[in-house]
């Protein structure tokens, strides 16, 4: 694409070796970014499923078919949980954790789609603009996981090579924790659905799906739900 991540600060270019403190800071940022993006996707996926029980039931049936009830979901099961991953990908599309991606710098004149980007220009991609673009997505505000299930593709992945949505960063300076974050997100959702029956509280009209567009895109209202055990008690030890 001719784009790279924003250039590092001057101190990093001074030729000095990384210290233990800067290494710790980098690792802390990586861990926090992975956890924040994961927890955001998991919460919004559960919220949407609670408001559409049929979608939740389809995801649970897939888990029961692939894994059963005699063992917990494992990492090697994840490639077969395409509908579960489609639900998560739809949450990334509709409810990104931040309004924009990290800034990129064009290292030479380049063309991305229909846009000409001169060398040296800083580019920021709108996560909301991509994920809710009516020219690309039908029923942009509707939670429809099936839009990500492609019969021609063997496996659903959380990233999008065509840049129609951003689940993680992209390019040479993309998120180094993409694989880790994807695995944690899928595993967490799968085990929450496998281990518990989720429902809205009595007399609850539904979960508020409004995002705080003025801040960090989180929901201004906490998630309220009740969970009941689905598996034998020995599975939770």
Short mmCIF file of C-alpha atoms in Angstrom, two decimals:
data_model
loop_
_atom_site.label_atom_id
_atom_site.label_comp_id
_atom_site.label_asym_id
_atom_site.label_seq_id
_atom_site.Cartn_x
_atom_site.Cartn_y
_atom_site.Cartn_z
CA UNK A 1 0.00 0.00 0.00
CA UNK A 2 2.97 2.30 0.38
CA UNK A 3 1.92 3.08 3.94
CA UNK A 4 3.76 2.44 7.17
CA UNK A 5 2.90 3.11 10.77
CA UNK A 6 3.58 6.51 12.24
CA UNK A 7 7.35 7.07 12.62
CA UNK A 8 8.81 6.39 16.08
CA UNK A 9 9.73 9.32 18.34
CA UNK A 10 13.08 11.03 17.93
CA UNK A 11 14.46 9.34 21.04
CA UNK A 12 13.97 5.95 19.43
CA UNK A 13 15.98 7.08 16.39
CA UNK A 14 18.90 8.39 18.42
CA UNK A 15 20.74 5.10 18.15
CA UNK A 16 20.50 4.32 21.86
CA UNK A 17 19.75 0.75 22.79
CA UNK A 18 16.41 -0.12 24.32
CA UNK A 19 16.46 -0.19 28.08
CA UNK A 20 14.60 -2.64 30.29
CA UNK A 21 12.14 0.14 31.15
CA UNK A 22 11.21 0.88 27.53
CA UNK A 23 10.82 -2.86 26.91
CA UNK A 24 8.47 -3.14 29.89
CA UNK A 25 6.44 -0.18 28.61
CA UNK A 26 6.12 -1.73 25.16
CA UNK A 27 5.00 -5.06 26.62
CA UNK A 28 2.50 -3.33 28.90
CA UNK A 29 0.98 -1.46 25.95
CA UNK A 30 0.76 -4.70 23.97
CA UNK A 31 -0.99 -6.53 26.81
CA UNK A 32 -3.42 -3.69 27.53
CA UNK A 33 -4.27 -3.26 23.83
CA UNK A 34 -4.93 -6.99 23.47
CA UNK A 35 -7.15 -7.10 26.56
CA UNK A 36 -9.10 -3.92 25.74
CA UNK A 37 -9.89 -4.94 22.16
CA UNK A 38 -10.81 -8.45 23.27
CA UNK A 39 -13.05 -7.42 26.19
CA UNK A 40 -14.80 -4.84 24.00
CA UNK A 41 -15.57 -7.41 21.28
CA UNK A 42 -16.72 -10.03 23.77
CA UNK A 43 -19.06 -7.64 25.59
CA UNK A 44 -20.67 -6.34 22.40
CA UNK A 45 -21.06 -9.86 21.00
CA UNK A 46 -22.91 -10.98 24.14
CA UNK A 47 -25.03 -7.82 24.10
CA UNK A 48 -26.10 -8.38 20.51
CA UNK A 49 -26.77 -12.07 21.09
CA UNK A 50 -28.95 -11.37 24.11
CA UNK A 51 -31.13 -9.15 21.96
CA UNK A 52 -31.25 -11.81 19.22
CA UNK A 53 -31.54 -15.20 20.99
CA UNK A 54 -31.71 -17.10 17.69
CA UNK A 55 -28.17 -16.00 16.86
CA UNK A 56 -26.94 -17.10 20.28
CA UNK A 57 -28.66 -20.46 19.88
CA UNK A 58 -27.04 -21.04 16.48
CA UNK A 59 -23.61 -20.34 17.97
CA UNK A 60 -24.30 -22.71 20.89
CA UNK A 61 -25.48 -25.46 18.54
CA UNK A 62 -22.25 -25.14 16.54
CA UNK A 63 -20.19 -25.47 19.73
CA UNK A 64 -22.22 -28.49 20.89
CA UNK A 65 -21.83 -30.14 17.48
CA UNK A 66 -18.06 -29.59 17.26
CA UNK A 67 -17.05 -30.07 20.90
CA UNK A 68 -19.95 -31.64 22.77
CA UNK A 69 -20.44 -31.39 26.52
CA UNK A 70 -17.81 -33.79 27.84
CA UNK A 71 -14.86 -31.41 27.46
CA UNK A 72 -14.15 -27.69 27.17
CA UNK A 73 -13.33 -25.83 23.98
CA UNK A 74 -9.63 -25.98 23.13
CA UNK A 75 -7.45 -23.96 20.78
CA UNK A 76 -7.42 -26.69 18.14
CA UNK A 77 -11.25 -26.49 17.95
CA UNK A 78 -11.32 -22.83 16.90
CA UNK A 79 -10.89 -23.34 13.11
CA UNK A 80 -14.17 -25.28 13.10
CA UNK A 81 -16.20 -22.63 14.95
CA UNK A 82 -16.94 -20.48 11.91
CA UNK A 83 -20.31 -19.14 13.05
CA UNK A 84 -18.93 -18.19 16.46
CA UNK A 85 -16.08 -16.33 14.72
CA UNK A 86 -18.57 -14.67 12.36
CA UNK A 87 -20.43 -13.31 15.40
CA UNK A 88 -17.21 -11.86 16.79
CA UNK A 89 -16.24 -10.38 13.43
CA UNK A 90 -19.63 -8.72 13.19
CA UNK A 91 -19.07 -7.18 16.62
CA UNK A 92 -15.71 -5.83 15.41
CA UNK A 93 -17.46 -4.36 12.36
CA UNK A 94 -20.33 -2.73 14.19
CA UNK A 95 -18.70 -1.86 17.52
CA UNK A 96 -15.00 -1.03 17.12
CA UNK A 97 -13.01 -0.15 20.20
CA UNK A 98 -11.83 3.19 18.81
CA UNK A 99 -12.98 5.63 16.14
CA UNK A 100 -9.73 5.59 14.17
CA UNK A 101 -6.82 3.31 13.47
CA UNK A 102 -3.29 4.37 14.42
CA UNK A 103 -1.92 6.99 11.97
CA UNK A 104 0.03 5.89 8.91
CA UNK A 105 2.56 7.80 6.81
CA UNK A 106 2.83 7.43 3.04
CA UNK A 107 6.50 6.68 2.19
CA UNK A 108 5.91 7.46 -1.50
CA UNK A 109 3.10 8.62 -3.77
CA UNK A 110 0.50 5.88 -3.73
CA UNK A 111 -3.08 5.11 -4.68
CA UNK A 112 -5.43 3.29 -2.32
CA UNK A 113 -8.75 2.51 -3.95
CA UNK A 114 -9.91 5.74 -5.55
CA UNK A 115 -7.69 7.98 -3.41
CA UNK A 116 -4.30 9.45 -4.33
CA UNK A 117 -2.05 9.89 -1.29
CA UNK A 118 1.07 12.07 -1.79
CA UNK A 119 4.35 11.07 -0.17
CA UNK A 120 4.70 12.20 3.43
CA UNK A 121 0.97 12.55 4.12
CA UNK A 122 -0.45 11.15 7.35
CA UNK A 123 -3.46 8.88 6.91
CA UNK A 124 -5.94 7.72 9.54
CA UNK A 125 -8.56 5.10 8.78
CA UNK A 126 -12.01 5.44 10.33
CA UNK A 127 -13.04 2.15 11.90
CA UNK A 128 -16.68 3.25 12.08
CA UNK A 129 -16.57 4.64 8.54
CA UNK A 130 -15.29 1.32 7.19
CA UNK A 131 -17.50 -0.99 9.20
CA UNK A 132 -20.69 0.99 8.64
CA UNK A 133 -20.13 2.01 5.03
CA UNK A 134 -23.51 1.56 3.26
CA UNK A 135 -21.68 1.20 -0.08
CA UNK A 136 -20.12 -2.01 1.23
CA UNK A 137 -22.49 -3.41 3.85
CA UNK A 138 -26.23 -3.96 3.59
CA UNK A 139 -28.30 -3.17 6.69
CA UNK A 140 -25.23 -1.53 8.19
CA UNK A 141 -26.67 -1.18 11.71
CA UNK A 142 -28.06 -4.72 11.90
CA UNK A 143 -26.06 -7.46 13.62
CA UNK A 144 -25.87 -10.18 10.92
CA UNK A 145 -23.03 -12.68 11.48
CA UNK A 146 -23.98 -14.68 8.40
CA UNK A 147 -22.61 -11.89 6.19
CA UNK A 148 -19.11 -13.11 7.11
CA UNK A 149 -19.70 -16.79 6.39
CA UNK A 150 -18.47 -17.48 2.87
CA UNK A 151 -19.05 -20.94 1.47
CA UNK A 152 -16.01 -20.53 -0.79
CA UNK A 153 -13.75 -19.93 2.20
CA UNK A 154 -12.87 -22.83 4.49
CA UNK A 155 -12.41 -20.73 7.59
CA UNK A 156 -13.70 -17.39 8.93
CA UNK A 157 -10.92 -15.09 10.13
CA UNK A 158 -11.33 -11.92 12.19
CA UNK A 159 -9.24 -9.75 9.86
CA UNK A 160 -10.33 -8.45 6.44
CA UNK A 161 -7.71 -8.36 3.68
CA UNK A 162 -9.97 -6.10 1.58
CA UNK A 163 -10.00 -3.48 4.36
CA UNK A 164 -13.78 -3.42 4.65
CA UNK A 165 -13.42 -3.40 8.43
CA UNK A 166 -10.63 -3.15 11.00
CA UNK A 167 -10.50 -5.63 13.85
CA UNK A 168 -6.82 -5.00 14.47
CA UNK A 169 -4.27 -2.74 12.82
CA UNK A 170 -2.85 -3.63 9.42
CA UNK A 171 0.41 -3.44 7.48
CA UNK A 172 4.04 -3.79 8.48
CA UNK A 173 3.38 -1.92 11.71
CA UNK A 174 0.12 -3.64 12.41
CA UNK A 175 -0.80 -4.97 15.83
CA UNK A 176 1.85 -7.53 16.86
CA UNK A 177 -0.69 -9.16 19.15
CA UNK A 178 -3.23 -9.86 16.39
CA UNK A 179 -2.92 -13.66 16.55
CA UNK A 180 -2.90 -13.65 20.35
CA UNK A 181 -5.85 -11.27 20.55
CA UNK A 182 -7.87 -13.25 18.01
CA UNK A 183 -7.28 -16.53 19.83
CA UNK A 184 -8.17 -15.09 23.25
CA UNK A 185 -11.34 -13.45 21.89
CA UNK A 186 -12.65 -16.58 20.16
CA UNK A 187 -11.75 -18.83 23.07
CA UNK A 188 -13.43 -16.57 25.61
CA UNK A 189 -16.68 -16.26 23.66
CA UNK A 190 -16.76 -19.99 22.89
CA UNK A 191 -16.29 -20.98 26.53
CA UNK A 192 -18.83 -18.44 27.78
CA UNK A 193 -21.42 -19.86 25.38
CA UNK A 194 -20.45 -23.47 26.03
CA UNK A 195 -20.45 -23.15 29.80
CA UNK A 196 -23.45 -20.95 30.45
CA UNK A 197 -26.99 -20.27 29.30
CA UNK A 198 -27.27 -16.50 28.97
CA UNK A 199 -30.50 -14.55 29.22
CA UNK A 200 -31.78 -11.07 29.94
CA UNK A 201 -32.97 -10.24 33.42
CA UNK A 202 -36.70 -10.59 34.11
CA UNK A 203 -38.76 -7.67 32.77
CA UNK A 204 -35.75 -6.39 30.86
CA UNK A 205 -36.65 -4.87 27.46
CA UNK A 206 -33.17 -5.66 26.12
CA UNK A 207 -29.62 -4.45 26.30
CA UNK A 208 -28.82 -0.88 25.33
CA UNK A 209 -26.74 -1.03 22.13
CA UNK A 210 -25.95 2.69 21.98
CA UNK A 211 -22.25 3.55 21.85
CA UNK A 212 -20.59 6.53 23.47
CA UNK A 213 -19.48 8.21 20.24
CA UNK A 214 -18.00 11.20 22.10
CA UNK A 215 -15.51 9.10 24.02
CA UNK A 216 -14.16 5.56 23.62
CA UNK A 217 -17.16 3.95 21.81
CA UNK A 218 -18.01 1.88 24.87
CA UNK A 219 -21.61 1.52 25.97
CA UNK A 220 -22.74 4.18 28.47
CA UNK A 221 -24.85 1.48 30.16
CA UNK A 222 -23.42 -1.60 31.94
CA UNK A 223 -24.19 -5.07 30.63
CA UNK A 224 -26.93 -6.83 32.62
CA UNK A 225 -27.45 -10.56 32.08
CA UNK A 226 -27.92 -13.74 34.06
CA UNK A 227 -26.00 -16.96 33.45
CA UNK A 228 -26.95 -20.54 34.32
CA UNK A 229 -24.63 -23.54 34.16
CA UNK A 230 -24.99 -25.68 31.02
CA UNK A 231 -22.42 -28.39 31.81
CA UNK A 232 -21.91 -30.80 34.69
CA UNK A 233 -20.47 -29.19 37.81
CA UNK A 234 -17.24 -31.15 37.48
CA UNK A 235 -16.45 -29.28 34.25
CA UNK A 236 -16.05 -26.01 36.14
CA UNK A 237 -13.39 -27.17 38.59
#
